[in-house]
Amino acid sequence: MFLVPPKLPFSKTREVTASSRHYVDRLFDLDPQKVLQGVMLLYLLQQETSSTELRTECAVVLGSLAMGTENNVKSLLDCHIIPALLQGLLSPDLKFIEACLRCLRTIFISPVTPEDLLYTDATVISHLMALLSRSRYTQEYICQIFSHCCKLQHWHSCGFKSLPQPLLCANGPDHQTILFNHGAVQNIAHLLVSTSYKVRMQALKCFSVLAFENPQVSMTLVNVSVDGELLPQIFVKMLQRDKPIEMQLTSAKCLTSMCRAGAIRTDDSCIVLKTLPCLVRMCSKERLLEERVEGAETLAYLIETDVELQRIASITDHLIVMLADYFKYPSSVSAITDIKRLDHDLKHAHELRQAAFKLYASLGANDEDIRKKIIETENMMDRIVNGLSESSIKVRLAAVRCLHSLSRSVQQLRTSFQDHAVWKPLMKVLQNAPNEILVVASSTLCNLLLEFSPSKEPILESGAIELLCSLTQSENLALRVNGIWALMNMAFQAEQKIKSDILRGLSTEQLFQLLSDSDVNVLMKTLGLLRNLLSTRPHIDHIMSTHGKQIMQAVTLILEGEHNIEVKEQTLCILANIADGTTAKELIMTNDDILQKIKYYMSHSNAKLQLAAMFCISNLIWNEEEGSQERQDKLRDMGIVDILHKLSQSSDPNLCDKAKTALQQYLA
């Protein structure tokens, strides 16, 4: 592997002495044999017998090399540069330590360097913490190393690009916890008031990464004070307009993380009057494209779960209209004479679209008026539809999130969604996409299948049943839930053919699989589907004539199992629907086991279950139906009438009324 010369000349870092020049020349030689000899630099670095000046020089040159291509860094990693540099930190010489740290910083910033290399030896972090006090350079480089080597074990669903990507720490606590346990907060806090801007900035970046999605760190930060001032107050000062943009953005990220972790209330003035307006400012045309991306993504995260913050953001500085500008890059080629500018715009264009979709998704998560404003923004639905077929997975995911957020609106489902036939590209997305997109796309489909949605018909005709039935077999829990949820919505007030197609598509075996799923959400949605399938008499009788035995078996299993009240109640409601059938009710009357269970639940301690069991009885004994006399007699012999008399004296008005109504059937 060849090492490519770095982009920066060595003189920018430090003059290369004649003694090391010999090795440097070899590193850039095209003869691989000589390149191998260039590894001597590393060897010299580790030699205790080499002069400190030479060892320092080696660290400087290696650092310059690391600033070159990713291949340079890979080559250095293959030569075990990190253990060599970490060993160098044990030297008493400060200049040498600083050179080693600078080189380590450059290597850890590279995307090809695994962060876990910092955590392989437990003593390294403690030693780095101790070195923080040595000089402003050790402070700057160590904070930078920490913020680049602090990755989360879990990752927030919004997938904010500007924050850390997921990475599991080998069989142990995650990086945030390791740094926190080694006193990172206490050791770094005072650096926020350093006289060096670079140190302040790196300390701030460190906290933005440490606090992200971490209640433990966030709750600690709230109570830490430096020179008599609490950290949130220091962060707010760093948000002010007269501070550099990177400082404003990073302190806004710190406060955002603390707010999302519950350490600062969402109605606190430092969020409402400082952080939120600062992030909206970052979205304006005056800012650089990368600042606009980071501002929008952080704001999307800040307001994602809070209705009031969503409302405030939506009316701050015309944010909704301002975001429309994010879709206008790259600008028309004729307007760009500078080829570098075009390259820059192209690079950031998809990041801008992704950020805008995310922020629109957060803004429209709850409020109907905000959704209306978003959809009325120029060409918004067309932009979302285009976003669904973009080559970038991140943009597709953000576009689907945005669509999902807007699909919570009954009004929009009936109008804009229909006008733009949104269901077509959505179905296309569902055909072949990674799980993270499938989860959000299938959630959106659930909404498009609600009974009042005009998209329901064409979605059915495009083969949705088969697609959704396949989702119910997914290993991914969210996909199983969404698949069955969408089928439940589809079955609501549907015609018999659709119901039969659903049952055929699912198969009895799969239905039982879902009813024995360990997740209560899957179970509840499957029961909801059964309840929707078993509605209206002709449908009940038809389905029970073909699947009756299996459905009764499933009902028995659930009523006997260890399930919560809601699951049992839903199951009894299914029985009540079956009892409403003309021929289907015989499947209950001829099943003594089920009748005993209904009797048991009539006397249960939970009123919801008693009420659901009474619905079953009422439907079985209803006078105007054929065979009612025989059914009434059989139930009387079982002691049902005695229970009804007891319940007619109940203090619960619902139970009392229902029992009296049932008793009247016996008297009529």
XYZ file of C-alpha atoms in Angstrom:
668
model
C 0.000 0.000 0.000
C 1.484 3.371 -1.017
C 1.463 6.335 1.263
C 0.367 9.486 -0.529
C 1.941 12.851 0.332
C -0.197 14.926 2.710
C -2.153 17.942 1.515
C -0.368 20.236 3.937
C 3.364 20.979 3.602
C 5.379 19.984 6.653
C 6.508 23.526 7.221
C 2.967 24.370 8.343
C 3.424 22.139 11.363
C 7.099 22.407 12.159
C 10.364 22.418 10.262
C 11.529 18.906 9.556
C 15.053 18.392 10.834
C 17.732 16.873 8.658
C 17.802 13.780 10.847
C 14.203 12.853 10.056
C 14.198 14.160 6.449
C 15.879 10.927 5.309
C 12.885 8.846 6.530
C 10.290 11.301 5.261
C 11.730 11.069 1.733
C 11.380 7.325 1.878
C 7.741 7.498 2.930
C 7.001 9.311 -0.326
C 9.129 7.055 -2.462
C 7.349 5.049 -5.140
C 9.439 1.964 -4.426
C 7.424 -0.169 -1.955
C 10.640 -1.515 -0.404
C 11.678 2.006 0.514
C 8.177 2.776 1.810
C 8.581 -0.134 4.188
C 11.843 1.347 5.373
C 9.910 4.520 6.088
C 8.267 2.657 8.964
C 11.549 3.476 10.692
C 9.896 6.725 11.749
C 7.611 4.751 14.018
C 10.523 2.704 15.214
C 12.508 5.838 16.095
C 9.482 7.281 17.866
C 9.446 4.323 20.238
C 13.171 4.182 20.911
C 13.986 5.415 24.420
C 17.566 5.900 23.171
C 16.465 8.402 20.469
C 16.741 12.012 21.546
C 13.457 13.616 22.649
C 13.867 16.127 19.847
C 14.049 13.375 17.224
C 11.093 11.483 18.732
C 9.064 14.711 18.772
C 10.001 15.310 15.140
C 8.846 11.798 14.208
C 5.448 12.414 15.875
C 5.105 15.700 13.960
C 5.902 14.078 10.618
C 3.577 11.128 11.287
C 0.839 13.645 12.165
C 1.381 15.419 8.852
C 1.189 12.093 7.042
C -2.106 11.322 8.771
C -3.517 14.545 7.310
C -3.124 13.029 3.851
C -5.475 10.461 2.370
C -7.473 7.794 4.209
C -5.017 5.258 2.810
C -2.233 7.008 4.703
C -4.179 6.616 7.926
C -4.934 2.948 7.167
C -1.233 2.287 6.580
C -0.315 3.973 9.852
C -2.984 2.001 11.717
C -1.652 -1.224 10.203
C 1.751 -0.300 11.627
C 0.153 0.012 15.111
C 0.716 3.734 15.369
C -1.892 4.211 18.114
C -0.235 2.011 20.791
C 3.102 3.670 19.917
C 1.690 7.183 20.376
C -0.177 6.239 23.569
C 3.084 4.871 24.943
C 4.683 8.224 24.077
C 2.214 9.987 26.398
C 4.075 8.458 29.363
C 7.140 10.603 28.565
C 7.970 13.450 30.996
C 8.622 15.814 28.059
C 5.633 18.130 27.412
C 6.584 19.013 23.801
C 6.773 15.309 22.923
C 3.439 14.623 24.666
C 1.798 17.471 22.709
C 3.181 16.149 19.402
C 1.874 12.636 20.199
C -1.561 14.034 21.148
C -1.702 16.156 17.999
C -0.960 13.093 15.889
C -3.501 10.973 17.808
C -6.100 13.723 17.306
C -5.489 13.708 13.533
C -5.743 9.913 13.368
C -8.925 9.674 15.470
C -10.631 12.384 13.392
C -10.274 10.134 10.337
C -13.419 8.096 9.504
C -11.286 4.970 8.957
C -10.080 4.842 12.577
C -12.139 2.600 14.898
C -13.041 4.604 18.028
C -12.693 1.521 20.233
C -8.907 1.707 19.830
C -8.976 4.416 22.505
C -10.664 2.104 25.016
C -8.627 -1.093 24.692
C -6.531 -0.270 27.775
C -8.441 0.938 30.836
C -5.561 3.124 32.022
C -5.483 5.286 28.858
C -8.572 7.383 29.711
C -7.355 8.054 33.266
C -3.974 9.146 31.921
C -5.575 11.451 29.335
C -7.706 13.037 32.082
C -4.530 13.656 34.090
C -2.816 15.254 31.071
C -5.669 17.779 30.672
C -4.016 20.106 33.159
C -0.602 20.176 31.415
C -1.155 22.859 28.732
C -3.750 24.470 26.516
C -2.603 22.183 23.674
C -3.158 19.017 25.716
C -6.607 20.394 26.619
C -7.534 21.143 23.010
C -6.297 17.830 21.562
C -7.655 15.581 24.344
C -11.134 17.155 24.194
C -11.079 16.708 20.428
C -10.047 13.057 20.784
C -12.850 12.442 23.298
C -15.538 14.036 21.155
C -14.497 11.968 18.121
C -14.258 8.735 20.115
C -17.565 8.976 21.959
C -20.155 6.934 20.108
C -23.523 5.753 21.353
C -24.659 2.179 21.878
C -28.144 3.115 20.730
C -29.209 5.656 18.180
C -32.118 8.014 18.107
C -34.712 7.275 15.468
C -34.309 10.568 13.742
C -30.732 9.627 12.828
C -29.312 13.111 13.114
C -26.289 13.258 10.855
C -24.466 15.914 12.812
C -24.513 13.829 15.969
C -22.665 10.540 16.623
C -23.389 7.414 14.612
C -24.090 4.145 16.449
C -21.204 1.970 17.516
C -21.181 -0.752 20.143
C -18.400 -0.813 22.647
C -16.889 -4.282 22.890
C -18.735 -6.158 25.657
C -18.873 -3.289 28.064
C -20.306 0.090 28.901
C -20.694 2.568 26.070
C -18.167 5.330 25.464
C -20.246 8.040 27.154
C -20.403 5.993 30.349
C -16.671 5.225 30.328
C -15.768 8.910 29.928
C -18.379 9.973 32.486
C -17.105 7.434 35.045
C -13.567 8.748 34.565
C -14.701 12.219 35.605
C -15.024 13.801 32.144
C -17.652 16.322 33.307
C -15.618 17.610 36.248
C -12.326 17.586 34.328
C -13.648 19.371 31.243
C -16.188 21.836 32.721
C -13.630 24.486 33.728
C -12.214 24.467 30.180
C -15.419 26.220 29.023
C -14.005 29.443 30.501
C -10.450 28.974 29.172
C -8.714 32.006 27.672
C -8.123 29.944 24.509
C -11.047 29.927 22.052
C -9.944 26.562 20.625
C -9.992 24.960 24.084
C -13.429 26.423 24.886
C -14.751 25.167 21.568
C -13.388 21.626 21.915
C -14.710 21.370 25.498
C -18.131 22.480 24.240
C -18.076 19.891 21.436
C -17.133 17.259 23.986
C -20.194 18.075 26.118
C -22.520 18.078 23.085
C -21.483 14.490 22.387
C -21.426 13.341 26.029
C -24.925 14.663 26.763
C -26.653 13.351 23.620
C -29.471 10.992 24.634
C -27.817 10.547 28.020
C -29.938 11.479 31.070
C -27.104 10.640 33.485
C -24.674 13.110 31.886
C -27.397 15.711 31.254
C -28.673 15.675 34.837
C -25.094 16.073 36.062
C -24.326 18.988 33.712
C -27.338 20.964 34.961
C -25.890 21.156 38.448
C -22.217 21.799 37.633
C -20.961 25.332 38.116
C -17.758 27.012 36.963
C -16.628 30.199 38.704
C -20.022 30.440 40.403
C -21.993 30.088 37.159
C -24.089 27.015 36.255
C -23.262 25.267 32.969
C -26.665 25.959 31.322
C -26.026 29.702 31.921
C -22.564 29.374 30.365
C -24.095 27.568 27.357
C -26.716 30.337 26.986
C -23.957 32.983 26.920
C -22.258 31.006 24.166
C -25.509 31.129 22.152
C -25.439 34.895 21.820
C -25.362 36.422 18.350
C -21.958 38.021 18.863
C -20.332 34.585 19.344
C -18.881 32.589 16.411
C -21.505 30.479 14.610
C -19.872 27.142 15.451
C -19.998 28.101 19.146
C -23.678 29.143 18.922
C -24.587 25.887 17.155
C -22.652 23.605 19.493
C -23.992 25.201 22.680
C -27.515 24.946 21.180
C -26.831 21.220 20.682
C -25.757 20.885 24.345
C -28.929 22.575 25.597
C -31.036 20.537 23.141
C -29.581 17.259 24.423
C -30.125 18.318 28.037
C -33.712 19.273 27.259
C -34.472 16.019 25.416
C -32.930 14.017 28.275
C -35.323 15.724 30.714
C -32.643 17.752 32.521
C -34.120 21.089 31.345
C -37.876 21.639 31.012
C -39.234 22.317 27.517
C -40.871 25.535 28.767
C -37.657 26.832 30.359
C -36.752 30.283 29.023
C -33.276 29.060 28.020
C -34.996 26.698 25.558
C -37.951 28.829 24.414
C -36.231 32.227 24.286
C -32.621 31.247 23.560
C -32.005 27.762 22.097
C -35.008 27.543 19.758
C -34.589 31.044 18.233
C -30.840 30.424 17.808
C -31.514 27.197 15.867
C -34.154 28.913 13.699
C -31.543 31.610 12.907
C -29.206 28.863 11.721
C -31.778 27.885 9.081
C -31.725 31.278 7.369
C -30.283 32.010 3.910
C -27.442 34.033 5.445
C -25.862 30.917 6.927
C -23.493 28.485 5.191
C -25.159 25.369 3.779
C -23.542 23.068 6.372
C -24.699 25.362 9.201
C -28.232 25.312 7.816
C -28.181 21.508 7.746
C -26.951 21.241 11.334
C -29.345 23.931 12.553
C -32.406 22.270 10.992
C -31.495 18.782 12.193
C -30.857 19.925 15.765
C -34.102 21.930 15.799
C -36.003 18.887 14.465
C -34.637 16.880 17.397
C -35.395 19.612 19.961
C -39.087 19.981 19.038
C -39.767 16.385 17.953
C -41.877 15.356 20.952
C -43.185 18.684 22.281
C -46.356 20.242 20.819
C -45.767 23.679 22.297
C -42.214 23.927 20.936
C -43.530 22.804 17.534
C -46.073 25.654 17.602
C -43.509 28.251 18.695
C -41.001 27.143 16.030
C -43.671 27.201 13.303
C -44.317 30.925 13.880
C -40.694 31.988 14.410
C -39.067 33.912 11.534
C -41.347 32.346 8.870
C -39.529 29.041 9.403
C -41.937 26.946 7.277
C -41.386 29.168 4.224
C -37.666 29.521 4.972
C -37.234 25.735 4.791
C -38.665 25.651 1.258
C -35.394 27.250 0.162
C -33.539 24.077 1.230
C -34.886 22.369 -1.904
C -33.395 24.942 -4.300
C -29.828 23.589 -4.359
C -27.862 23.320 -6.490
C -28.977 26.668 -7.903
C -29.628 26.765 -11.637
C -26.294 26.134 -13.339
C -26.430 29.397 -15.310
C -26.370 31.322 -12.038
C -23.191 29.537 -10.943
C -20.052 30.661 -12.668
C -17.830 29.207 -9.981
C -17.328 25.457 -10.507
C -16.172 25.046 -6.893
C -19.437 26.543 -5.708
C -21.423 24.110 -7.880
C -19.459 21.199 -6.446
C -20.107 22.480 -2.912
C -23.843 22.950 -3.584
C -24.165 19.484 -5.094
C -22.400 17.945 -2.108
C -24.782 19.594 0.347
C -27.988 19.449 -1.719
C -29.141 16.040 -0.442
C -28.163 16.908 3.147
C -30.289 20.063 2.914
C -33.304 18.140 1.612
C -32.886 15.515 4.306
C -32.695 18.199 7.024
C -35.752 20.057 5.686
C -37.854 16.867 5.541
C -36.837 15.996 9.120
C -37.740 19.429 10.415
C -41.070 19.458 8.559
C -41.785 16.004 10.070
C -41.157 17.317 13.596
C -43.111 20.543 13.007
C -46.156 18.670 11.713
C -46.122 15.830 14.241
C -49.207 16.995 16.179
C -50.817 20.225 15.041
C -53.369 20.240 12.200
C -52.829 23.931 11.335
C -49.071 23.468 11.040
C -49.564 20.469 8.731
C -51.845 22.580 6.560
C -49.198 25.337 6.352
C -46.501 22.813 5.428
C -48.582 21.234 2.680
C -49.487 24.659 1.287
C -45.788 25.561 0.989
C -44.763 25.728 -2.680
C -44.682 22.312 -4.400
C -44.433 20.546 -1.042
C -46.275 17.332 -1.992
C -44.289 17.081 -5.247
C -41.082 17.472 -3.265
C -42.056 14.684 -0.889
C -43.060 12.416 -3.777
C -39.701 13.102 -5.468
C -37.914 12.525 -2.154
C -39.435 9.031 -1.928
C -37.510 7.943 -5.018
C -34.172 9.687 -4.360
C -31.007 7.641 -4.603
C -29.854 8.706 -1.119
C -31.309 6.399 1.553
C -31.115 9.198 4.129
C -33.216 11.535 1.979
C -35.741 8.751 1.250
C -36.055 7.994 4.961
C -36.518 11.680 5.847
C -39.134 12.100 3.062
C -41.078 9.076 4.345
C -40.908 10.478 7.906
C -42.282 13.764 6.636
C -45.081 11.984 4.763
C -45.877 9.920 7.870
C -46.136 13.045 9.997
C -48.501 14.705 7.504
C -50.555 11.497 7.085
C -51.856 11.945 10.639
C -54.186 14.597 9.230
C -57.683 13.421 8.288
C -58.130 16.515 6.115
C -54.890 15.986 4.178
C -55.590 12.274 3.643
C -58.819 13.297 1.950
C -57.315 16.081 -0.174
C -53.594 16.598 -0.871
C -52.705 12.922 -0.473
C -55.374 11.984 -2.978
C -54.588 14.806 -5.442
C -50.956 13.706 -5.624
C -51.638 9.936 -5.558
C -49.028 9.657 -2.792
C -49.897 5.980 -2.334
C -48.163 5.044 -5.621
C -44.589 6.054 -4.713
C -45.232 4.833 -1.161
C -46.139 1.343 -2.393
C -43.011 1.429 -4.547
C -40.890 2.299 -1.488
C -42.425 -0.658 0.355
C -41.437 -3.142 -2.365
C -37.742 -3.049 -1.668
C -36.280 -0.913 1.098
C -34.106 -1.314 4.191
C -35.980 -1.964 7.446
C -35.613 1.566 8.824
C -37.486 2.919 5.774
C -39.981 0.027 5.766
C -40.997 0.748 9.369
C -41.912 4.389 8.673
C -43.408 3.648 5.235
C -45.643 0.892 6.645
C -46.755 3.221 9.486
C -47.765 5.746 6.827
C -49.618 3.033 4.905
C -51.625 2.247 8.083
C -52.941 5.819 7.970
C -53.677 5.689 4.239
C -55.814 2.590 4.857
C -58.170 4.231 7.350
C -61.805 3.978 6.230
C -62.177 7.672 5.333
C -59.034 7.723 3.159
C -59.769 7.771 -0.589
C -56.409 6.030 -1.162
C -57.726 2.831 0.433
C -59.300 1.462 -2.774
C -56.331 1.905 -5.142
C -53.912 0.595 -2.481
C -55.975 -2.595 -2.198
C -55.978 -3.006 -5.960
C -52.204 -2.681 -6.120
C -51.541 -5.864 -4.157
C -51.224 -4.460 -0.645
C -52.702 -7.505 1.121
C -49.883 -9.801 0.021
C -47.286 -7.182 0.962
C -48.780 -6.607 4.435
C -49.187 -10.321 5.139
C -45.482 -10.757 4.388
C -44.647 -7.938 6.845
C -46.436 -9.833 9.638
C -43.804 -12.559 9.270
C -40.874 -10.169 9.719
C -38.249 -10.693 12.409
C -38.506 -6.940 13.018
C -41.121 -6.237 15.714
C -42.120 -2.794 14.402
C -42.764 -4.281 10.948
C -44.927 -7.079 12.398
C -46.968 -4.519 14.346
C -47.388 -2.254 11.309
C -48.278 -5.136 8.983
C -51.062 -6.375 11.248
C -52.181 -2.820 12.086
C -52.560 -1.970 8.397
C -54.543 -5.198 7.831
C -56.764 -4.287 10.798
C -57.462 -0.858 9.250
C -58.057 -2.499 5.889
C -60.604 -4.952 7.353
C -62.629 -2.207 9.052
C -66.072 -2.046 7.394
C -64.610 -3.860 4.367
C -66.566 -6.022 1.934
C -66.536 -9.766 2.359
C -64.132 -10.423 -0.518
C -61.416 -8.260 1.072
C -61.877 -10.014 4.413
C -61.592 -13.420 2.739
C -58.471 -12.283 0.858
C -56.888 -11.158 4.156
C -57.601 -14.502 5.843
C -56.309 -16.383 2.819
C -53.179 -14.222 2.656
C -52.426 -14.636 6.351
C -53.145 -18.387 6.645
C -54.423 -19.959 9.842
C -50.921 -20.943 10.832
C -49.696 -17.331 10.649
C -52.764 -16.113 12.561
C -51.920 -18.492 15.425
C -48.305 -17.392 15.256
C -49.389 -13.758 15.705
C -51.811 -14.633 18.506
C -48.979 -16.295 20.388
C -46.511 -13.442 19.725
C -44.624 -12.392 22.848
C -45.292 -8.710 22.102
C -48.609 -7.415 23.447
C -48.886 -4.852 20.627
C -48.838 -7.579 17.987
C -51.395 -9.569 19.956
C -53.747 -6.588 20.435
C -53.595 -5.602 16.758
C -54.232 -9.229 15.697
C -57.280 -9.364 17.975
C -58.363 -6.017 16.508
C -58.052 -7.524 13.030
C -60.157 -10.546 14.051
C -62.786 -8.258 15.552
C -62.952 -6.209 12.326
C -63.150 -9.367 10.209
C -65.986 -10.672 12.388
C -68.391 -7.785 11.954
C -71.791 -7.743 10.152
C -73.764 -10.970 10.336
C -73.301 -12.422 6.857
C -69.529 -11.910 7.171
C -69.447 -13.434 10.669
C -71.339 -16.517 9.508
C -69.251 -16.893 6.353
C -65.890 -16.599 8.128
C -66.936 -18.858 11.016
C -68.171 -21.483 8.527
C -64.683 -21.659 6.988
C -62.379 -20.787 9.931
C -64.645 -21.333 12.951
C -62.778 -24.219 14.537
C -59.414 -22.445 14.442
C -60.817 -19.112 15.676
C -62.565 -20.770 18.647
C -59.338 -22.583 19.451
C -57.429 -19.261 19.417
C -60.026 -17.568 21.638
C -59.808 -20.424 24.161
C -56.021 -20.226 24.237
C -56.036 -16.500 24.989
C -58.744 -16.643 27.661
C -56.768 -19.385 29.410
C -53.401 -17.646 29.082
C -51.617 -15.127 31.280
C -52.736 -11.941 29.533
C -53.582 -8.423 30.645
C -57.142 -7.061 31.028
C -57.129 -5.294 27.624
C -56.202 -8.515 25.781
C -58.914 -10.523 27.581
C -61.484 -7.766 26.994
C -60.712 -7.641 23.261
C -61.022 -11.451 23.092
C -64.431 -11.413 24.828
C -65.546 -8.720 22.356
C -64.617 -11.089 19.511
C -66.797 -13.741 21.184
C -69.630 -11.208 21.445
C -69.305 -10.586 17.684
C -69.416 -14.346 16.997
C -72.483 -14.594 19.267
C -74.147 -12.003 17.036
C -73.922 -14.276 13.978
C -76.952 -16.282 12.880
C -75.303 -19.670 12.480
C -71.960 -18.716 14.077
C -73.452 -18.492 17.586
C -73.916 -22.269 17.587
C -70.128 -22.609 17.735
C -70.335 -21.001 21.190
C -73.489 -22.816 22.348
C -71.989 -26.227 21.529
C -68.711 -25.413 23.283
C -69.227 -25.901 27.027
C -65.653 -24.883 27.781
C -66.200 -21.442 26.224
C -69.587 -21.042 27.959
C -67.946 -21.726 31.333
C -65.308 -19.108 30.581
C -67.968 -16.518 29.734
C -69.728 -17.352 33.007
C -66.435 -16.984 34.903
C -65.772 -13.523 33.436
C -69.325 -12.356 34.318
C -68.279 -12.614 37.961
C -64.738 -11.303 37.472
C -63.406 -8.510 39.691
C -62.806 -6.268 36.651
C -65.916 -4.429 35.400
C -64.595 -4.173 31.802
C -64.341 -7.962 31.550
C -67.769 -8.414 33.190
C -69.301 -6.034 30.669
C -67.660 -7.751 27.683
C -68.882 -11.176 28.940
C -72.425 -9.767 29.297
C -72.383 -8.642 25.653
C -71.757 -12.297 24.713
C -74.721 -13.442 26.835
C -77.046 -10.713 25.502
C -76.293 -11.686 21.902
C -76.887 -15.376 22.680
C -80.254 -14.924 24.416
C -81.773 -12.203 22.204
C -85.436 -13.052 21.873
C -86.209 -12.181 18.290
C -83.771 -14.742 16.923
C -84.414 -18.339 15.994
C -83.558 -20.866 18.700
C -83.400 -18.227 21.428
C -85.629 -20.280 23.783
C -83.300 -23.292 23.763
C -80.288 -21.055 24.274
C -81.943 -19.239 27.180
C -82.833 -22.552 28.845
C -79.329 -23.915 28.529
C -77.797 -20.753 29.984
C -80.350 -20.682 32.833
C -79.376 -24.262 33.727
C -75.745 -23.094 33.871
C -76.669 -20.475 36.511
C -76.343 -17.456 34.203
C -79.714 -15.961 35.302
C -78.626 -15.987 38.960
C -75.499 -14.030 38.035
C -77.605 -11.559 36.026
C -79.843 -10.945 39.079
C -76.759 -10.245 41.174
C -75.343 -7.870 38.563
C -78.635 -5.993 38.268
C -77.942 -4.805 41.830
C -74.415 -3.639 40.914
C -73.233 -0.157 41.881
C -71.699 0.144 38.384
C -74.451 1.746 36.243
C -73.207 0.102 33.010
C -73.231 -3.400 34.501
C -76.577 -2.795 36.176
C -78.253 -1.603 32.939
C -76.791 -4.400 30.834
C -77.922 -7.062 33.339
C -81.462 -5.643 33.470
C -81.672 -5.563 29.655
C -80.560 -9.202 29.499
C -83.079 -10.282 32.161
C -85.883 -8.660 30.136
C -85.135 -11.154 27.342
C -86.102 -13.931 29.765
C -89.345 -12.194 30.697
C -90.462 -11.308 27.164
